[in-house]
Short mmCIF file of C-alpha atoms in Angstrom, two decimals:
data_model
loop_
_atom_site.label_atom_id
_atom_site.label_comp_id
_atom_site.label_asym_id
_atom_site.label_seq_id
_atom_site.Cartn_x
_atom_site.Cartn_y
_atom_site.Cartn_z
CA MET A 1 -14.80 -14.82 24.94
CA SER A 2 -16.93 -12.44 22.86
CA LEU A 3 -15.52 -9.00 22.11
CA ARG A 4 -17.72 -5.97 21.65
CA PRO A 5 -16.47 -3.21 19.38
CA ILE A 6 -15.99 0.30 20.72
CA PHE A 7 -16.77 1.72 17.27
CA HIS A 8 -18.53 0.46 14.16
CA THR A 9 -19.05 1.75 10.64
CA GLU A 10 -20.44 0.35 7.39
CA TRP A 11 -17.12 -0.13 5.61
CA PRO A 12 -14.10 -2.44 6.00
CA ILE A 13 -11.39 -0.66 7.98
CA HIS A 14 -7.95 -1.02 6.37
CA ALA A 15 -6.18 1.58 8.50
CA ALA A 16 -4.74 1.53 11.99
CA PRO A 17 -6.35 4.04 14.37
CA VAL A 18 -4.42 7.16 15.37
CA LEU A 19 -4.29 8.96 18.73
CA ALA A 20 -3.63 12.72 18.71
CA ASP A 21 -4.55 15.79 20.72
CA LEU A 22 -6.32 17.63 17.91
CA ASP A 23 -7.94 20.39 19.95
CA ARG A 24 -4.96 20.92 22.30
CA ASP A 25 -7.02 20.25 25.44
CA GLY A 26 -4.51 17.79 26.89
CA GLU A 27 -6.57 14.71 26.00
CA LEU A 28 -6.07 12.38 23.06
CA GLU A 29 -8.70 12.04 20.37
CA LEU A 30 -9.09 8.81 18.42
CA LEU A 31 -9.08 9.06 14.62
CA ILE A 32 -10.45 6.24 12.47
CA ALA A 33 -10.25 6.19 8.66
CA ALA A 34 -12.90 4.20 6.79
CA GLU A 35 -15.60 5.45 4.37
CA ALA A 36 -15.19 8.72 6.30
CA LEU A 37 -12.61 10.12 8.71
CA TYR A 38 -13.97 9.91 12.25
CA ALA A 39 -12.60 11.70 15.31
CA LEU A 40 -13.78 10.61 18.77
CA ARG A 41 -13.25 12.27 22.14
CA PRO A 42 -12.19 10.11 25.10
CA ASP A 43 -15.87 9.87 26.14
CA GLY A 44 -16.75 8.32 22.75
CA HIS A 45 -18.56 11.35 21.33
CA ARG A 46 -17.45 12.81 18.03
CA LEU A 47 -15.24 15.86 17.76
CA ARG A 48 -16.92 18.90 16.25
CA GLY A 49 -16.69 18.89 12.42
CA PHE A 50 -16.40 15.11 12.10
CA PRO A 51 -16.95 12.70 10.46
CA PHE A 52 -15.34 14.13 7.32
CA TYR A 53 -16.48 12.69 3.98
CA ALA A 54 -14.61 12.95 0.68
CA GLY A 55 -15.26 11.52 -2.78
CA GLY A 56 -14.13 8.03 -1.80
CA ALA A 57 -13.03 5.87 1.09
CA PHE A 58 -9.87 6.29 3.16
CA ALA A 59 -7.61 3.23 3.13
CA SER A 60 -4.83 4.53 5.36
CA PRO A 61 -4.44 6.51 8.59
CA PRO A 62 -3.92 10.28 8.63
CA ALA A 63 -0.68 12.10 9.38
CA ILE A 64 -1.03 14.85 12.00
CA SER A 65 1.18 17.86 12.74
CA ASP A 66 1.25 21.66 12.69
CA LEU A 67 1.85 22.18 8.97
CA ASN A 68 1.49 25.94 8.60
CA GLY A 69 2.98 27.15 11.87
CA ASP A 70 -0.28 28.48 13.33
CA GLY A 71 0.05 26.48 16.55
CA GLN A 72 -2.87 24.22 15.62
CA MET A 73 -2.84 20.62 14.47
CA GLU A 74 -3.57 19.84 10.83
CA ILE A 75 -4.60 16.47 9.39
CA ALA A 76 -3.23 15.14 6.08
CA ILE A 77 -4.90 12.07 4.57
CA GLY A 78 -4.98 10.30 1.21
CA CYS A 79 -8.22 9.12 -0.39
CA ASP A 80 -9.50 6.66 -2.99
CA ASP A 81 -10.84 9.65 -4.97
CA ASP A 82 -7.24 10.30 -6.17
CA ARG A 83 -6.75 13.25 -3.81
CA VAL A 84 -4.79 14.24 -0.73
CA TYR A 85 -6.69 16.34 1.81
CA VAL A 86 -5.41 18.64 4.54
CA LEU A 87 -7.94 19.53 7.25
CA ASP A 88 -7.89 21.67 10.35
CA SER A 89 -8.82 20.27 13.75
CA ARG A 90 -12.54 20.89 13.04
CA GLY A 91 -12.60 18.89 9.82
CA ARG A 92 -12.50 21.90 7.47
CA ILE A 93 -10.44 21.70 4.28
CA LEU A 94 -7.53 24.17 4.27
CA PRO A 95 -7.05 26.63 1.39
CA GLY A 96 -5.14 25.09 -1.52
CA TRP A 97 -6.40 21.59 -0.77
CA PRO A 98 -7.30 18.91 -1.75
CA CYS A 99 -4.51 18.22 -4.25
CA ARG A 100 -5.29 15.83 -7.08
CA THR A 101 -3.22 12.95 -8.42
CA GLU A 102 -4.21 10.58 -11.22
CA GLY A 103 -4.68 7.49 -9.05
CA ASP A 104 -5.85 6.28 -5.66
CA VAL A 105 -3.76 7.46 -2.71
CA TYR A 106 -3.55 4.29 -0.66
CA GLY A 107 -0.78 5.09 1.82
CA PRO A 108 -0.69 7.75 4.56
CA PRO A 109 1.11 10.99 3.68
CA THR A 110 4.60 11.64 5.01
CA LEU A 111 5.32 15.03 6.62
CA ALA A 112 8.87 16.41 6.36
CA ASP A 113 10.66 19.72 5.82
CA LEU A 114 12.27 18.90 2.47
CA ASP A 115 13.37 22.40 1.44
CA GLY A 116 14.63 23.54 4.87
CA ASP A 117 12.27 26.51 5.19
CA GLY A 118 11.05 25.49 8.64
CA GLN A 119 7.64 24.27 7.42
CA LEU A 120 6.59 20.73 6.72
CA GLU A 121 5.83 19.50 3.24
CA VAL A 122 3.25 16.79 2.47
CA LEU A 123 4.56 13.79 0.51
CA ALA A 124 2.42 11.00 -0.88
CA GLY A 125 2.58 8.14 -3.34
CA SER A 126 -0.22 7.49 -5.82
CA ASP A 127 -1.47 4.64 -7.95
CA ASP A 128 -0.64 6.84 -10.94
CA GLY A 129 2.95 5.73 -10.28
CA ARG A 130 4.21 9.07 -8.98
CA VAL A 131 5.53 10.44 -5.70
CA TYR A 132 4.32 13.97 -4.91
CA ALA A 133 5.61 16.70 -2.60
CA TRP A 134 3.43 19.72 -1.78
CA ARG A 135 4.03 22.74 0.39
CA ALA A 136 1.59 23.45 3.21
CA ASP A 137 -0.39 25.74 0.89
CA GLY A 138 -0.96 22.93 -1.64
CA CYS A 139 1.61 24.11 -4.21
CA LEU A 140 3.92 21.46 -5.65
CA LEU A 141 7.53 21.66 -4.54
CA PRO A 142 9.92 22.27 -7.49
CA GLY A 143 11.17 18.97 -8.94
CA TRP A 144 8.03 17.05 -7.98
CA PRO A 145 6.22 14.76 -8.71
CA GLN A 146 8.67 12.02 -9.66
CA ALA A 147 7.52 9.02 -11.71
CA THR A 148 8.00 5.28 -11.27
CA GLY A 149 6.78 2.49 -13.52
CA GLY A 150 4.03 1.14 -11.26
CA PHE A 151 1.63 1.90 -8.41
CA VAL A 152 3.12 3.61 -5.36
CA SER A 153 0.81 2.20 -2.69
CA ALA A 154 2.69 3.17 0.47
CA SER A 155 4.17 6.22 2.13
CA PRO A 156 7.56 7.49 1.02
CA THR A 157 10.29 7.56 3.67
CA VAL A 158 12.38 10.69 4.27
CA SER A 159 15.82 10.62 5.88
CA ASN A 160 19.42 11.79 5.70
CA LEU A 161 21.34 8.81 4.31
CA ASP A 162 24.90 9.94 3.61
CA ARG A 163 25.90 12.38 6.40
CA ASP A 164 25.64 15.51 4.20
CA ARG A 165 22.52 16.69 6.09
CA SER A 166 20.42 16.76 2.92
CA LEU A 167 17.19 14.78 2.99
CA VAL A 168 16.43 11.88 0.68
CA VAL A 169 12.98 10.56 -0.33
CA ILE A 170 12.69 6.77 -0.64
CA ALA A 171 9.73 4.89 -2.10
CA GLY A 172 8.88 1.42 -3.39
CA SER A 173 6.84 0.78 -6.52
CA TRP A 174 4.81 -2.00 -8.09
CA ASP A 175 7.29 -1.91 -10.98
CA GLY A 176 9.60 -3.95 -8.72
CA HIS A 177 12.04 -1.18 -7.78
CA VAL A 178 12.94 0.97 -4.79
CA TYR A 179 13.68 4.61 -5.67
CA SER A 180 15.67 7.33 -3.91
CA TRP A 181 15.54 11.04 -4.80
CA ARG A 182 17.15 14.11 -3.33
CA ALA A 183 14.92 16.88 -1.97
CA ASP A 184 14.97 18.65 -5.35
CA GLY A 185 13.67 15.51 -7.12
CA SER A 186 16.98 14.48 -8.68
CA PRO A 187 17.76 10.75 -8.40
CA LEU A 188 20.32 9.60 -5.88
CA PRO A 189 23.29 7.83 -7.56
CA GLY A 190 22.93 4.05 -7.43
CA TRP A 191 19.13 4.13 -7.53
CA PRO A 192 16.56 2.74 -8.32
CA GLN A 193 17.35 -0.80 -7.20
CA PRO A 194 15.41 -3.84 -8.51
CA THR A 195 13.59 -6.35 -6.31
CA GLY A 196 12.07 -8.60 -8.99
CA HIS A 197 8.50 -8.19 -7.69
CA PHE A 198 6.03 -5.59 -6.39
CA VAL A 199 7.04 -3.37 -3.50
CA TRP A 200 3.81 -2.48 -1.72
CA SER A 201 5.05 -1.24 1.65
CA THR A 202 7.08 1.65 3.01
CA PRO A 203 10.83 1.00 3.32
CA ALA A 204 12.32 1.16 6.81
CA LEU A 205 15.62 2.75 7.84
CA ASP A 206 18.22 1.78 10.44
CA ASP A 207 21.99 1.75 10.85
CA LEU A 208 22.45 -2.03 10.91
CA ASP A 209 26.21 -2.17 10.27
CA GLY A 210 27.23 0.62 12.67
CA ASP A 211 28.82 2.91 10.05
CA GLY A 212 26.80 5.94 11.10
CA CYS A 213 24.55 5.90 8.01
CA PRO A 214 21.13 4.23 7.94
CA GLU A 215 20.49 1.33 5.60
CA ILE A 216 17.30 1.02 3.52
CA ILE A 217 15.20 -2.07 4.30
CA ALA A 218 12.41 -3.06 1.89
CA ALA A 219 10.09 -6.06 1.61
CA SER A 220 8.76 -7.67 -1.57
CA ASP A 221 8.83 -11.45 -2.03
CA ARG A 222 12.30 -11.08 -0.49
CA VAL A 223 13.67 -8.68 2.11
CA PHE A 224 16.46 -6.38 0.92
CA VAL A 225 18.93 -4.23 2.84
CA TRP A 226 20.90 -1.63 0.87
CA ARG A 227 23.50 0.93 1.85
CA TRP A 228 22.80 4.55 0.93
CA ASN A 229 24.63 4.10 -2.40
CA GLY A 230 22.48 1.15 -3.50
CA THR A 231 24.93 -1.67 -2.70
CA LEU A 232 23.50 -4.65 -0.84
CA LEU A 233 24.58 -5.32 2.72
CA PRO A 234 26.21 -8.77 3.10
CA GLY A 235 23.68 -11.48 3.97
CA TRP A 236 20.86 -9.90 1.96
CA PRO A 237 18.34 -10.36 0.36
CA GLN A 238 16.50 -13.02 2.35
CA PRO A 239 13.65 -15.03 0.74
CA MET A 240 10.08 -15.50 1.94
CA ARG A 241 7.40 -17.95 0.81
CA SER A 242 4.94 -15.18 -0.05
CA PHE A 243 4.84 -11.59 -1.20
CA ALA A 244 4.66 -9.18 1.76
CA ALA A 245 2.32 -6.20 1.90
CA ALA A 246 3.53 -5.09 5.35
CA PRO A 247 6.51 -2.80 5.99
CA PRO A 248 9.52 -4.14 7.89
CA VAL A 249 9.45 -3.55 11.65
CA LEU A 250 12.65 -2.76 13.56
CA VAL A 251 12.71 -3.86 17.19
CA ASP A 252 15.32 -5.09 19.66
CA LEU A 253 13.65 -8.37 20.53
CA ASP A 254 16.52 -10.05 22.35
CA GLN A 255 17.63 -6.90 24.23
CA ASP A 256 21.21 -7.01 22.85
CA GLY A 257 21.19 -3.31 21.93
CA ARG A 258 20.74 -3.98 18.20
CA GLN A 259 17.59 -3.79 16.14
CA GLU A 260 16.22 -6.93 14.53
CA ILE A 261 14.08 -6.97 11.37
CA VAL A 262 10.59 -8.48 11.57
CA VAL A 263 8.39 -8.86 8.46
CA ALA A 264 4.81 -10.17 8.31
CA ALA A 265 3.69 -12.25 5.32
CA ASP A 266 2.52 -15.88 5.13
CA ARG A 267 4.58 -16.26 8.31
CA LEU A 268 6.18 -13.91 10.79
CA TYR A 269 9.83 -13.67 9.75
CA GLY A 270 12.71 -12.34 11.83
CA TRP A 271 16.41 -11.71 11.07
CA ARG A 272 19.41 -10.10 12.65
CA GLY A 273 21.11 -7.24 10.83
CA ASP A 274 23.54 -9.62 9.14
CA GLY A 275 20.69 -11.69 7.63
CA THR A 276 20.83 -14.65 10.01
CA PRO A 277 17.37 -15.85 11.12
CA LEU A 278 16.32 -15.16 14.68
CA PRO A 279 15.92 -18.26 16.86
CA GLY A 280 12.27 -19.35 16.77
CA PHE A 281 11.55 -17.60 13.47
CA PRO A 282 9.79 -17.77 11.08
CA VAL A 283 6.57 -18.36 13.00
CA ASP A 284 3.80 -20.13 11.06
CA LEU A 285 0.38 -19.08 12.40
CA GLY A 286 -1.53 -20.69 9.52
CA THR A 287 -2.79 -17.38 8.17
CA PHE A 288 -1.61 -14.48 6.05
CA LEU A 289 -0.50 -11.42 8.01
CA TRP A 290 -1.27 -8.34 5.90
CA ALA A 291 -0.22 -5.65 8.37
CA ALA A 292 2.97 -5.11 10.32
CA PRO A 293 2.97 -6.42 13.89
CA GLY A 294 3.03 -4.11 16.87
CA ALA A 295 5.93 -4.41 19.31
CA ALA A 296 5.70 -3.45 22.99
CA ASP A 297 6.11 -4.88 26.47
CA VAL A 298 2.49 -5.93 26.87
CA ASP A 299 2.85 -8.27 29.85
CA GLY A 300 5.35 -6.22 31.88
CA ASP A 301 8.24 -8.71 31.78
CA GLY A 302 10.74 -6.15 30.47
CA ARG A 303 10.92 -7.67 26.97
CA PRO A 304 8.88 -6.65 23.92
CA GLU A 305 6.06 -8.87 22.71
CA LEU A 306 4.75 -8.96 19.15
CA VAL A 307 1.05 -8.43 18.38
CA ALA A 308 -0.06 -9.55 14.90
CA GLY A 309 -3.46 -9.77 13.22
CA GLY A 310 -4.33 -12.34 10.55
CA TRP A 311 -6.77 -12.95 7.76
CA ASP A 312 -8.26 -15.71 9.92
CA GLY A 313 -9.73 -13.02 12.16
CA CYS A 314 -7.41 -13.69 15.10
CA LEU A 315 -5.07 -11.38 16.99
CA TYR A 316 -1.92 -13.17 18.16
CA LEU A 317 0.38 -12.32 21.07
CA LEU A 318 3.91 -13.73 20.70
CA ARG A 319 6.99 -13.73 22.91
CA TRP A 320 10.23 -12.12 21.82
CA ASP A 321 11.53 -15.56 20.79
CA GLY A 322 8.52 -16.30 18.55
CA GLY A 323 6.64 -18.46 21.06
CA LEU A 324 2.87 -18.08 20.91
CA LEU A 325 1.56 -16.74 24.22
CA SER A 326 -2.11 -16.46 23.35
CA ALA A 327 -4.63 -15.43 20.74
CA ILE A 328 -8.06 -13.90 20.63
CA ARG A 329 -10.67 -14.16 17.92
CA ILE A 330 -11.86 -10.88 16.44
CA GLY A 331 -14.07 -12.62 13.87
CA ALA A 332 -13.19 -10.74 10.66
CA PRO A 333 -10.00 -10.51 8.60
CA ILE A 334 -7.49 -7.98 9.93
CA PHE A 335 -5.73 -5.64 7.48
CA ALA A 336 -4.60 -2.95 9.92
CA ALA A 337 -1.61 -2.83 12.23
CA PRO A 338 -2.45 -2.78 15.96
CA LEU A 339 -2.06 0.44 17.92
CA ILE A 340 -0.50 -0.28 21.33
CA HIS A 341 -0.60 2.51 23.89
CA GLN A 342 -0.52 2.98 27.64
CA GLY A 343 -4.07 3.29 28.93
CA GLY A 344 -5.29 4.15 32.41
CA LYS A 345 -5.25 0.48 33.45
CA GLY A 346 -2.09 -0.60 31.65
CA PRO A 347 -1.28 -1.39 28.02
CA GLU A 348 -4.20 -1.29 25.60
CA ILE A 349 -4.38 -2.63 22.06
CA LEU A 350 -6.66 -0.99 19.50
CA ILE A 351 -7.28 -3.10 16.41
CA SER A 352 -9.44 -2.45 13.34
CA ALA A 353 -11.10 -5.25 11.37
CA TRP A 354 -12.84 -5.77 8.05
CA ASP A 355 -16.24 -6.05 9.69
CA GLY A 356 -16.07 -2.26 10.07
CA SER A 357 -15.35 -2.42 13.79
CA LEU A 358 -12.66 -1.11 16.11
CA TYR A 359 -11.87 -3.24 19.16
CA ARG A 360 -10.03 -2.43 22.39
CA LEU A 361 -8.19 -5.18 24.24
CA ARG A 362 -6.22 -5.35 27.45
CA THR A 363 -3.74 -7.97 28.56
CA GLU A 364 -6.35 -9.89 30.53
CA ASP A 365 -8.50 -10.30 27.40
CA PHE A 366 -6.02 -12.71 25.83
CA GLN A 367 -6.68 -16.41 26.34
CA PRO A 368 -4.61 -19.51 25.48
CA ALA A 369 -4.68 -19.94 21.71
CA ASN A 370 -7.60 -22.00 20.44
CA THR A 371 -8.53 -20.24 17.24
CA GLY A 372 -10.17 -22.92 15.09
CA GLY A 373 -10.81 -22.11 11.44
CA PRO A 374 -11.48 -18.73 9.86
CA ARG A 375 -14.87 -17.18 10.54
CA PRO A 376 -15.17 -14.16 8.23
CA ALA A 377 -17.89 -11.56 8.54
CA ARG A 378 -21.00 -12.36 6.54
CA TRP A 379 -20.41 -9.54 4.06
CA ILE A 380 -16.91 -10.70 3.13
CA GLU A 381 -16.87 -13.35 0.39
CA TRP A 382 -14.46 -16.31 0.15
CA THR A 383 -14.72 -17.66 -3.42
CA TRP A 384 -12.88 -20.31 -5.41
CA MET A 385 -11.78 -18.98 -8.79
CA PRO A 386 -13.25 -21.28 -11.47
CA LEU A 387 -11.04 -22.94 -14.05
CA ARG A 388 -13.58 -22.03 -16.74
CA GLY A 389 -16.99 -20.45 -17.14
CA LEU A 390 -18.25 -17.36 -15.29
CA LEU A 391 -17.11 -15.93 -11.95
CA ARG A 392 -19.98 -14.13 -10.20
CA LEU A 393 -19.08 -11.72 -7.42
CA PRO A 394 -21.47 -9.67 -5.23
CA GLU A 395 -21.51 -5.90 -5.67
CA ASP A 396 -19.78 -3.53 -3.25
CA THR A 397 -18.28 -6.47 -1.34
CA PRO A 398 -14.62 -7.40 -0.83
CA ALA A 399 -13.98 -10.88 -2.22
CA PHE A 400 -11.17 -13.24 -1.27
CA LEU A 401 -10.40 -15.33 -4.38
CA VAL A 402 -8.84 -18.72 -3.65
CA VAL A 403 -6.83 -19.90 -6.67
CA GLU A 404 -5.80 -23.45 -7.60
CA GLY A 405 -2.06 -23.83 -7.91
CA PRO A 406 1.12 -24.34 -5.93
CA PRO A 407 2.02 -21.50 -3.55
CA SER A 408 4.34 -19.03 -5.27
CA PRO A 409 5.74 -15.74 -3.95
CA ARG A 410 5.40 -14.16 -7.42
CA ALA A 411 1.91 -15.29 -8.45
CA LEU A 412 -0.68 -12.65 -9.28
CA LEU A 413 -4.10 -12.17 -10.78
CA LEU A 414 -4.83 -9.68 -13.55
CA TYR A 415 -8.32 -8.39 -14.19
CA GLN A 416 -9.53 -6.22 -17.04
CA ARG A 417 -12.89 -4.48 -17.03
CA GLU A 418 -14.97 -4.48 -20.18
CA GLY A 419 -14.16 -1.36 -22.20
CA GLU A 420 -10.74 -0.81 -20.58
CA SER A 421 -7.47 -1.35 -22.44
CA THR A 422 -5.23 -2.15 -19.46
CA ALA A 423 -5.32 -4.91 -16.87
CA ARG A 424 -5.01 -4.29 -13.13
CA PRO A 425 -2.84 -6.54 -10.95
CA ILE A 426 -3.89 -8.32 -7.74
CA PRO A 427 -1.00 -9.93 -5.79
CA LEU A 428 -1.66 -13.52 -4.77
CA LEU A 429 -0.63 -14.20 -1.18
CA VAL A 430 -0.13 -17.45 0.70
CA HIS A 431 -2.88 -17.89 3.31
CA GLY A 432 -3.09 -21.27 5.04
CA GLY A 433 -1.05 -22.89 2.26
CA GLN A 434 -3.35 -21.58 -0.51
CA LEU A 435 -3.00 -18.74 -2.99
CA VAL A 436 -5.51 -15.99 -2.18
CA GLY A 437 -6.09 -12.59 -3.77
CA VAL A 438 -8.38 -9.76 -2.66
CA PHE A 439 -10.73 -8.62 -5.42
CA PRO A 440 -11.86 -5.00 -4.93
CA PRO A 441 -15.51 -4.09 -4.28
CA LEU A 442 -17.19 -2.95 -7.52
CA ARG A 443 -20.68 -1.82 -8.50
CA ALA A 444 -23.25 -4.20 -10.00
CA GLY A 445 -23.08 -4.56 -13.77
CA VAL A 446 -19.30 -4.39 -14.10
CA ARG A 447 -17.92 -7.28 -16.12
CA GLY A 448 -14.62 -8.30 -17.62
CA ARG A 449 -11.90 -10.97 -17.63
CA ILE A 450 -9.58 -12.29 -14.93
CA TRP A 451 -6.56 -14.56 -15.21
CA MET A 452 -3.53 -15.72 -13.23
CA LYS A 453 0.20 -15.43 -13.92
CA THR A 454 3.04 -16.96 -11.96
CA ALA A 455 5.26 -13.91 -12.59
CA PRO A 456 4.64 -10.48 -14.10
CA GLU A 457 6.41 -11.46 -17.32
CA ALA A 458 5.07 -15.03 -17.67
CA ASP A 459 2.26 -16.39 -19.83
CA PRO A 460 -1.18 -16.90 -18.23
CA HIS A 461 -1.17 -19.89 -15.87
CA LEU A 462 -4.93 -20.00 -15.25
CA GLY A 463 -7.79 -18.51 -17.24
CA PRO A 464 -8.85 -16.13 -18.51
CA VAL A 465 -12.39 -16.49 -17.22
CA GLU A 466 -15.21 -13.98 -17.37
CA PHE A 467 -16.33 -12.17 -14.22
CA ARG A 468 -19.54 -10.33 -13.53
CA ILE A 469 -20.51 -8.19 -10.54
CA VAL A 470 -24.07 -9.08 -9.57
CA PRO A 471 -26.63 -7.29 -7.35
CA HIS A 472 -26.47 -8.11 -3.66
CA ARG A 473 -29.22 -7.22 -1.20
CA GLU A 474 -26.98 -6.88 1.85
CA ALA A 475 -24.55 -4.62 -0.07
CA ARG A 476 -27.37 -2.31 -1.12
CA TRP A 477 -28.64 -2.17 2.45
CA ARG A 478 -25.17 -1.22 3.67
CA ARG A 479 -24.88 1.48 0.99
CA TRP A 480 -28.27 2.90 2.03
CA ARG A 481 -27.19 3.02 5.66
CA ARG A 482 -23.94 4.79 4.72
CA GLY A 483 -25.95 7.36 2.76
CA ILE A 484 -28.25 8.02 5.72
CA ARG A 485 -25.28 8.37 8.04
CA ARG A 486 -23.60 10.85 5.70
CA ARG A 487 -26.71 12.94 5.07
CA TRP A 488 -27.88 13.16 8.69
CA ARG A 489 -24.65 13.18 10.68
CA TRP A 490 -26.43 14.24 13.87
CA ILE A 491 -27.84 10.67 14.10
CA TRP A 492 -24.31 9.50 14.89
CA PRO A 493 -23.40 10.30 18.54
#
């Protein structure tokens, strides 16, 4: 069947949509983060003051709550312009914001009352390698930011770990460590803990061993479970065949009263709290799963199903035991987690895709799986990385680079722009048995070198080869349309 989007923009959507009653009228608005932050009423028309544009694109969903105690909802969101914004329900920037970091803010902010004053603070990780904590007025909390040795691309987690009622901030870093700090910024004893590879995603928390204290669960190229003091729980870590960008999901799949751990990567992995694999897992769907799966009782049988989107442009519906129920083709790679909610006619699934569209599906939309091969959108490039010579990539266009070499959970690309002294990493992920990395969209004229390593500390395995970003007619047409949409917002309904 052919799906029609309920929303479309001129930018790949990385972020899951968010439902929230922004204007306190009893109805949920739909928020979509892309090149702008959009807010739609239930009738599909935009909320007053939106879309909101910043100095870059938004790669993650907003966090929404009453930050300043005025009885109104505020919106906190990180941006690729190195800033964190806080808006009111009409899209206006609050005094004291935005707050600047020194790197892209890729993950959604976390809202928590760290200092116990009854008001929420805004916490965010940045690609400058720091974790920040601001008060609602935009002032930094004493003791923050705290530094790591690599990008912090996901949200920090906040929880009470050791029964003393004090909150702890937990974050993973691209330096291959998971960090824990007290609310005043001081490190928790026993931390940081090494993983051996990048930690992209947000750690999860759950009391897996029944001692009354939550454990910290983090995914890299392995899945780790630590106690609050940094000691590993027996049975962990557990290996995977690829690096994982998605956070662990905790769900009681077999209805035994205990949470299981599900992680999306080159396969869909599942373990019990003691590290034993779940029957039927891992599930090989033949595609890389960038985002965490959704878990809900979609078909009304009393057990949760898993809903996962892949780079092959398909959305998969799986039973609690890993059996594939059905799949539906979206048509463009999926980087966002599904939003599952109860609609007027039963469960609804909202899913964003890299063709810039948001789709709504109901249970009856799923058909028996017959997905065929990948069919990416026409403005997403799939390119083989050459062994020598020049790599030409179109401007302002995401490029999937397929790299020769055996699949490895610790392989990565490094690229260095001409005139820059440092190289930027791109994790290589296992998609359909091949190593694939996502090269960021850049403007025409940028050039530099790109090479592959099999581990962060190893010698180059492939390359270096030169790359050049070349003009692309379709990309320029898209950029023109985005400019028109931003300048004359009344054209958008």
